[in-house]
PDB file of C-alpha atoms in Angstrom:
ATOM      1  CA  MET R   1      10.817 -43.526  -9.849  1.00 47.00           C
ATOM      2  CA  PHE R   2       8.543 -41.496 -11.837  1.00 47.00           C
ATOM      3  CA  LYS R   3      11.264 -40.947 -14.590  1.00 48.00           C
ATOM      4  CA  PHE R   4       9.252 -39.239 -17.334  1.00 47.00           C
ATOM      5  CA  PHE R   5       8.981 -36.230 -14.856  1.00 48.00           C
ATOM      6  CA  LYS R   6      12.614 -35.721 -14.967  1.00 45.00           C
ATOM      7  CA  LYS R   7      13.769 -32.995 -16.996  1.00 43.00           C
ATOM      8  CA  LYS R   8      15.880 -33.998 -19.877  1.00 42.00           C
ATOM      9  CA  GLU R   9      19.272 -32.543 -20.588  1.00 45.00           C
ATOM     10  CA  ILE R  10      18.435 -30.637 -24.341  1.00 43.00           C
ATOM     11  CA  ILE R  11      22.210 -29.686 -26.073  1.00 48.00           C
ATOM     12  CA  PRO R  12      21.511 -27.256 -28.756  1.00 50.00           C
ATOM     13  CA  ILE R  13      23.101 -28.445 -32.375  1.00 56.00           C
ATOM     14  CA  CYS R  14      24.150 -25.952 -34.776  1.00 66.00           C
ATOM     15  CA  PHE R  15      23.691 -26.878 -38.392  1.00 69.00           C
ATOM     16  CA  GLY R  16      25.045 -25.503 -41.913  1.00 77.00           C
ATOM     17  CA  ASN R  17      26.876 -22.369 -42.056  1.00 88.00           C
ATOM     18  CA  THR R  18      27.113 -21.913 -37.988  1.00 94.00           C
ATOM     19  CA  ILE R  19      29.676 -22.518 -35.548  1.00 97.00           C
ATOM     20  CA  CYS R  20      29.249 -23.716 -31.950  1.00 97.00           C
ATOM     21  CA  ALA R  21      30.925 -23.928 -28.669  1.00 97.00           C
ATOM     22  CA  MET R  22      33.174 -26.699 -28.094  1.00 97.00           C
ATOM     23  CA  ALA R  23      32.025 -26.791 -24.019  1.00 97.00           C
ATOM     24  CA  ASP R  24      30.779 -24.931 -21.688  1.00 97.00           C
ATOM     25  CA  GLY R  25      32.834 -21.761 -20.799  1.00 97.00           C
ATOM     26  CA  GLU R  26      32.903 -18.286 -21.685  1.00 98.00           C
ATOM     27  CA  MET R  27      34.087 -16.196 -25.022  1.00 98.00           C
ATOM     28  CA  ILE R  28      36.621 -14.098 -24.689  1.00 97.00           C
ATOM     29  CA  ASP R  29      38.233 -11.562 -26.959  1.00 96.00           C
ATOM     30  CA  ILE R  30      41.042 -13.024 -28.802  1.00 97.00           C
ATOM     31  CA  THR R  31      43.503  -9.775 -28.097  1.00 96.00           C
ATOM     32  CA  THR R  32      43.617 -10.645 -24.576  1.00 95.00           C
ATOM     33  CA  VAL R  33      45.490 -14.257 -25.240  1.00 96.00           C
ATOM     34  CA  SER R  34      49.035 -14.045 -24.126  1.00 94.00           C
ATOM     35  CA  ASP R  35      49.911 -15.463 -27.398  1.00 95.00           C
ATOM     36  CA  GLN R  36      51.017 -12.893 -30.004  1.00 95.00           C
ATOM     37  CA  ILE R  37      50.453 -15.210 -32.763  1.00 94.00           C
ATOM     38  CA  PHE R  38      46.857 -15.756 -31.823  1.00 96.00           C
ATOM     39  CA  ALA R  39      45.869 -12.562 -30.418  1.00 95.00           C
ATOM     40  CA  LYS R  40      46.759 -10.407 -33.520  1.00 96.00           C
ATOM     41  CA  LYS R  41      44.915 -13.199 -35.577  1.00 95.00           C
ATOM     42  CA  ILE R  42      47.608 -13.811 -37.690  1.00 95.00           C
ATOM     43  CA  MET R  43      46.165 -17.207 -38.301  1.00 95.00           C
ATOM     44  CA  GLY R  44      42.920 -16.280 -38.897  1.00 95.00           C
ATOM     45  CA  ASP R  45      39.917 -14.572 -37.449  1.00 95.00           C
ATOM     46  CA  SER R  46      39.200 -16.354 -33.941  1.00 97.00           C
ATOM     47  CA  ILE R  47      37.896 -16.401 -30.953  1.00 97.00           C
ATOM     48  CA  ALA R  48      38.939 -17.247 -27.582  1.00 98.00           C
ATOM     49  CA  PHE R  49      37.317 -19.530 -24.681  1.00 98.00           C
ATOM     50  CA  ILE R  50      37.897 -20.395 -21.085  1.00 98.00           C
ATOM     51  CA  PHE R  51      36.396 -23.442 -19.722  1.00 96.00           C
ATOM     52  CA  LYS R  52      36.394 -23.480 -15.928  1.00 89.00           C
ATOM     53  CA  GLY R  53      36.313 -27.658 -15.106  1.00 92.00           C
ATOM     54  CA  PRO R  54      39.054 -30.046 -13.832  1.00 96.00           C
ATOM     55  CA  ASN R  55      38.612 -32.640 -17.329  1.00 97.00           C
ATOM     56  CA  ILE R  56      36.633 -31.578 -20.114  1.00 97.00           C
ATOM     57  CA  SER R  57      35.675 -33.166 -23.744  1.00 98.00           C
ATOM     58  CA  ILE R  58      36.530 -30.627 -26.009  1.00 98.00           C
ATOM     59  CA  CYS R  59      34.121 -31.118 -28.760  1.00 97.00           C
ATOM     60  CA  ALA R  60      33.545 -30.867 -32.322  1.00 97.00           C
ATOM     61  CA  PRO R  61      32.585 -27.134 -33.189  1.00 97.00           C
ATOM     62  CA  CYS R  62      30.807 -27.965 -36.414  1.00 96.00           C
ATOM     63  CA  SER R  63      30.066 -30.741 -38.641  1.00 96.00           C
ATOM     64  CA  GLY R  64      32.632 -31.792 -41.199  1.00 96.00           C
ATOM     65  CA  LYS R  65      35.936 -33.910 -42.173  1.00 98.00           C
ATOM     66  CA  LEU R  66      38.572 -33.945 -39.433  1.00 98.00           C
ATOM     67  CA  THR R  67      41.496 -33.014 -41.357  1.00 98.00           C
ATOM     68  CA  VAL R  68      43.909 -31.997 -38.922  1.00 97.00           C
ATOM     69  CA  LEU R  69      44.545 -33.926 -35.394  1.00 98.00           C
ATOM     70  CA  TYR R  70      47.650 -33.770 -33.774  1.00 97.00           C
ATOM     71  CA  PRO R  71      48.857 -37.026 -32.094  1.00 97.00           C
ATOM     72  CA  THR R  72      49.691 -34.941 -28.751  1.00 97.00           C
ATOM     73  CA  GLY R  73      45.849 -33.919 -28.890  1.00 98.00           C
ATOM     74  CA  HIS R  74      46.395 -30.005 -28.228  1.00 98.00           C
ATOM     75  CA  ALA R  75      44.318 -28.953 -31.529  1.00 98.00           C
ATOM     76  CA  PHE R  76      42.629 -30.330 -34.414  1.00 98.00           C
ATOM     77  CA  GLY R  77      41.480 -28.835 -37.489  1.00 98.00           C
ATOM     78  CA  ILE R  78      38.174 -29.621 -38.970  1.00 98.00           C
ATOM     79  CA  THR R  79      36.864 -28.676 -42.996  1.00 98.00           C
ATOM     80  CA  MET R  80      33.571 -27.971 -43.205  1.00 96.00           C
ATOM     81  CA  ASN R  81      31.586 -29.372 -45.992  1.00 93.00           C
ATOM     82  CA  ASN R  82      31.102 -25.406 -47.396  1.00 94.00           C
ATOM     83  CA  GLY R  83      34.941 -25.750 -48.127  1.00 96.00           C
ATOM     84  CA  VAL R  84      35.782 -23.359 -44.698  1.00 97.00           C
ATOM     85  CA  GLU R  85      38.838 -24.367 -42.328  1.00 98.00           C
ATOM     86  CA  ILE R  86      38.817 -24.465 -38.266  1.00 98.00           C
ATOM     87  CA  LEU R  87      41.679 -24.846 -36.012  1.00 98.00           C
ATOM     88  CA  ILE R  88      40.996 -25.497 -32.370  1.00 98.00           C
ATOM     89  CA  HIS R  89      43.836 -25.039 -30.171  1.00 98.00           C
ATOM     90  CA  ILE R  90      43.767 -25.917 -26.786  1.00 98.00           C
ATOM     91  CA  GLY R  91      45.650 -24.110 -24.503  1.00 98.00           C
ATOM     92  CA  ILE R  92      49.088 -21.898 -25.071  1.00 97.00           C
ATOM     93  CA  ASP R  93      52.156 -23.372 -25.696  1.00 96.00           C
ATOM     94  CA  THR R  94      50.357 -27.006 -24.951  1.00 97.00           C
ATOM     95  CA  VAL R  95      52.374 -28.725 -27.529  1.00 96.00           C
ATOM     96  CA  ASN R  96      55.468 -28.791 -25.185  1.00 97.00           C
ATOM     97  CA  ALA R  97      52.994 -30.906 -22.867  1.00 98.00           C
ATOM     98  CA  ARG R  98      53.705 -33.616 -25.177  1.00 97.00           C
ATOM     99  CA  GLY R  99      50.171 -34.902 -24.802  1.00 97.00           C
ATOM    100  CA  LYS R 100      50.201 -35.155 -21.407  1.00 98.00           C
ATOM    101  CA  GLY R 101      46.801 -34.102 -20.123  1.00 98.00           C
ATOM    102  CA  PHE R 102      44.986 -34.817 -23.104  1.00 98.00           C
ATOM    103  CA  GLN R 103      43.411 -37.841 -24.490  1.00 98.00           C
ATOM    104  CA  ILE R 104      42.149 -38.309 -28.224  1.00 98.00           C
ATOM    105  CA  LEU R 105      38.758 -39.616 -28.040  1.00 96.00           C
ATOM    106  CA  ASN R 106      38.290 -42.546 -30.594  1.00 94.00           C
ATOM    107  CA  LYS R 107      38.707 -40.412 -33.489  1.00 96.00           C
ATOM    108  CA  LYS R 108      41.713 -40.286 -36.224  1.00 96.00           C
ATOM    109  CA  GLN R 109      42.493 -37.970 -39.108  1.00 96.00           C
ATOM    110  CA  GLY R 110      40.343 -38.145 -41.775  1.00 97.00           C
ATOM    111  CA  ASP R 111      37.280 -38.954 -39.945  1.00 98.00           C
ATOM    112  CA  MET R 112      33.885 -37.293 -40.384  1.00 97.00           C
ATOM    113  CA  VAL R 113      32.664 -35.530 -37.332  1.00 97.00           C
ATOM    114  CA  LYS R 114      29.025 -34.164 -36.491  1.00 95.00           C
ATOM    115  CA  VAL R 115      28.900 -31.060 -34.427  1.00 95.00           C
ATOM    116  CA  GLY R 116      29.074 -31.819 -30.670  1.00 94.00           C
ATOM    117  CA  GLU R 117      31.286 -35.150 -31.044  1.00 96.00           C
ATOM    118  CA  GLU R 118      33.559 -35.183 -28.610  1.00 97.00           C
ATOM    119  CA  ILE R 119      36.768 -35.119 -29.996  1.00 98.00           C
ATOM    120  CA  VAL R 120      39.434 -34.694 -27.003  1.00 98.00           C
ATOM    121  CA  LYS R 121      39.521 -34.914 -23.339  1.00 98.00           C
ATOM    122  CA  VAL R 122      41.506 -32.591 -21.381  1.00 98.00           C
ATOM    123  CA  ASN R 123      42.882 -32.513 -17.804  1.00 98.00           C
ATOM    124  CA  PHE R 124      42.312 -28.660 -17.371  1.00 98.00           C
ATOM    125  CA  GLU R 125      43.048 -29.481 -13.653  1.00 97.00           C
ATOM    126  CA  LEU R 126      46.862 -30.657 -14.432  1.00 98.00           C
ATOM    127  CA  LEU R 127      47.516 -28.169 -17.356  1.00 98.00           C
ATOM    128  CA  ARG R 128      46.490 -25.000 -15.850  1.00 97.00           C
ATOM    129  CA  GLN R 129      49.240 -25.417 -13.521  1.00 97.00           C
ATOM    130  CA  LYS R 130      52.177 -24.805 -16.438  1.00 97.00           C
ATOM    131  CA  TYR R 131      50.066 -23.215 -19.250  1.00 97.00           C
ATOM    132  CA  ASP R 132      47.531 -20.484 -19.979  1.00 97.00           C
ATOM    133  CA  MET R 133      44.533 -22.709 -20.732  1.00 97.00           C
ATOM    134  CA  SER R 134      42.845 -20.454 -22.762  1.00 98.00           C
ATOM    135  CA  THR R 135      41.073 -22.269 -26.108  1.00 98.00           C
ATOM    136  CA  ILE R 136      41.470 -20.769 -29.205  1.00 98.00           C
ATOM    137  CA  LEU R 137      39.033 -21.392 -32.249  1.00 98.00           C
ATOM    138  CA  ILE R 138      41.317 -20.100 -35.573  1.00 98.00           C
ATOM    139  CA  ILE R 139      39.574 -19.799 -39.168  1.00 97.00           C
ATOM    140  CA  THR R 140      42.338 -20.671 -41.284  1.00 97.00           C
ATOM    141  CA  ASN R 141      40.671 -20.507 -44.233  1.00 97.00           C
ATOM    142  CA  SER R 142      37.048 -19.020 -44.500  1.00 96.00           C
ATOM    143  CA  ASN R 143      36.597 -20.228 -48.407  1.00 96.00           C
ATOM    144  CA  GLY R 144      35.194 -16.395 -49.140  1.00 96.00           C
ATOM    145  CA  LYS R 145      32.474 -16.510 -46.429  1.00 95.00           C
ATOM    146  CA  ARG R 146      32.371 -13.831 -43.951  1.00 96.00           C
ATOM    147  CA  ILE R 147      32.804 -14.635 -40.279  1.00 94.00           C
ATOM    148  CA  ASN R 148      30.272 -13.108 -37.918  1.00 96.00           C
ATOM    149  CA  PHE R 149      31.289 -13.723 -34.452  1.00 97.00           C
ATOM    150  CA  LEU R 150      28.292 -13.606 -31.460  1.00 96.00           C
ATOM    151  CA  PRO R 151      29.016 -11.234 -29.014  1.00 97.00           C
ATOM    152  CA  LEU R 152      30.883 -11.891 -26.095  1.00 97.00           C
ATOM    153  CA  SER R 153      29.136 -14.202 -23.484  1.00 97.00           C
ATOM    154  CA  ILE R 154      29.161 -17.112 -21.157  1.00 97.00           C
ATOM    155  CA  VAL R 155      28.180 -20.126 -23.515  1.00 97.00           C
ATOM    156  CA  SER R 156      26.986 -23.401 -23.342  1.00 96.00           C
ATOM    157  CA  LYS R 157      28.318 -26.518 -25.449  1.00 95.00           C
ATOM    158  CA  GLY R 158      26.260 -26.563 -28.721  1.00 94.00           C
ATOM    159  CA  ASP R 159      25.219 -22.854 -28.332  1.00 96.00           C
ATOM    160  CA  LYS R 160      26.188 -20.913 -31.663  1.00 96.00           C
ATOM    161  CA  VAL R 161      29.343 -18.972 -31.611  1.00 97.00           C
ATOM    162  CA  ALA R 162      29.551 -17.648 -34.829  1.00 97.00           C
ATOM    163  CA  ASP R 163      27.327 -17.226 -38.103  1.00 94.00           C
ATOM    164  CA  LEU R 164      29.420 -16.931 -41.782  1.00 94.00           C
ATOM    165  CA  THR R 165      28.103 -15.979 -44.992  1.00 93.00           C
TER     166      THR R 165
END
């Protein structure tokens, strides 16, 4: 009836040299994840997230070119306009799910994406039965930028989680 009194959802958006949360969840220490390749930051400086819901859309943490999109949906990479390369890996060993529980959302490798755009819908409820669903954000190429992750916290989609200087 009085729709103009309804509270409108506002999703904070990051710009430029910032990286945002891909969904609502909790930032956790990368050294606590069960895969040592990620825990020891072998692929690059990283942070991990725990997402609680049954079905979650994982969004672009930054704007740029979708340079990697695995057909299984378990991982994707974005190259920012400043040359920084980011890889999002959803779950540990989820490549073995062979795409079950992942749905790529109208995106293809080579597309330009904006921060907050949905990339992959994930059935966390199904995948949690077999996999550690820690979601890893890896800076695979900092392009000379210094990565400043914010303190570990509860985050909402679009919240800033890192600055690049």
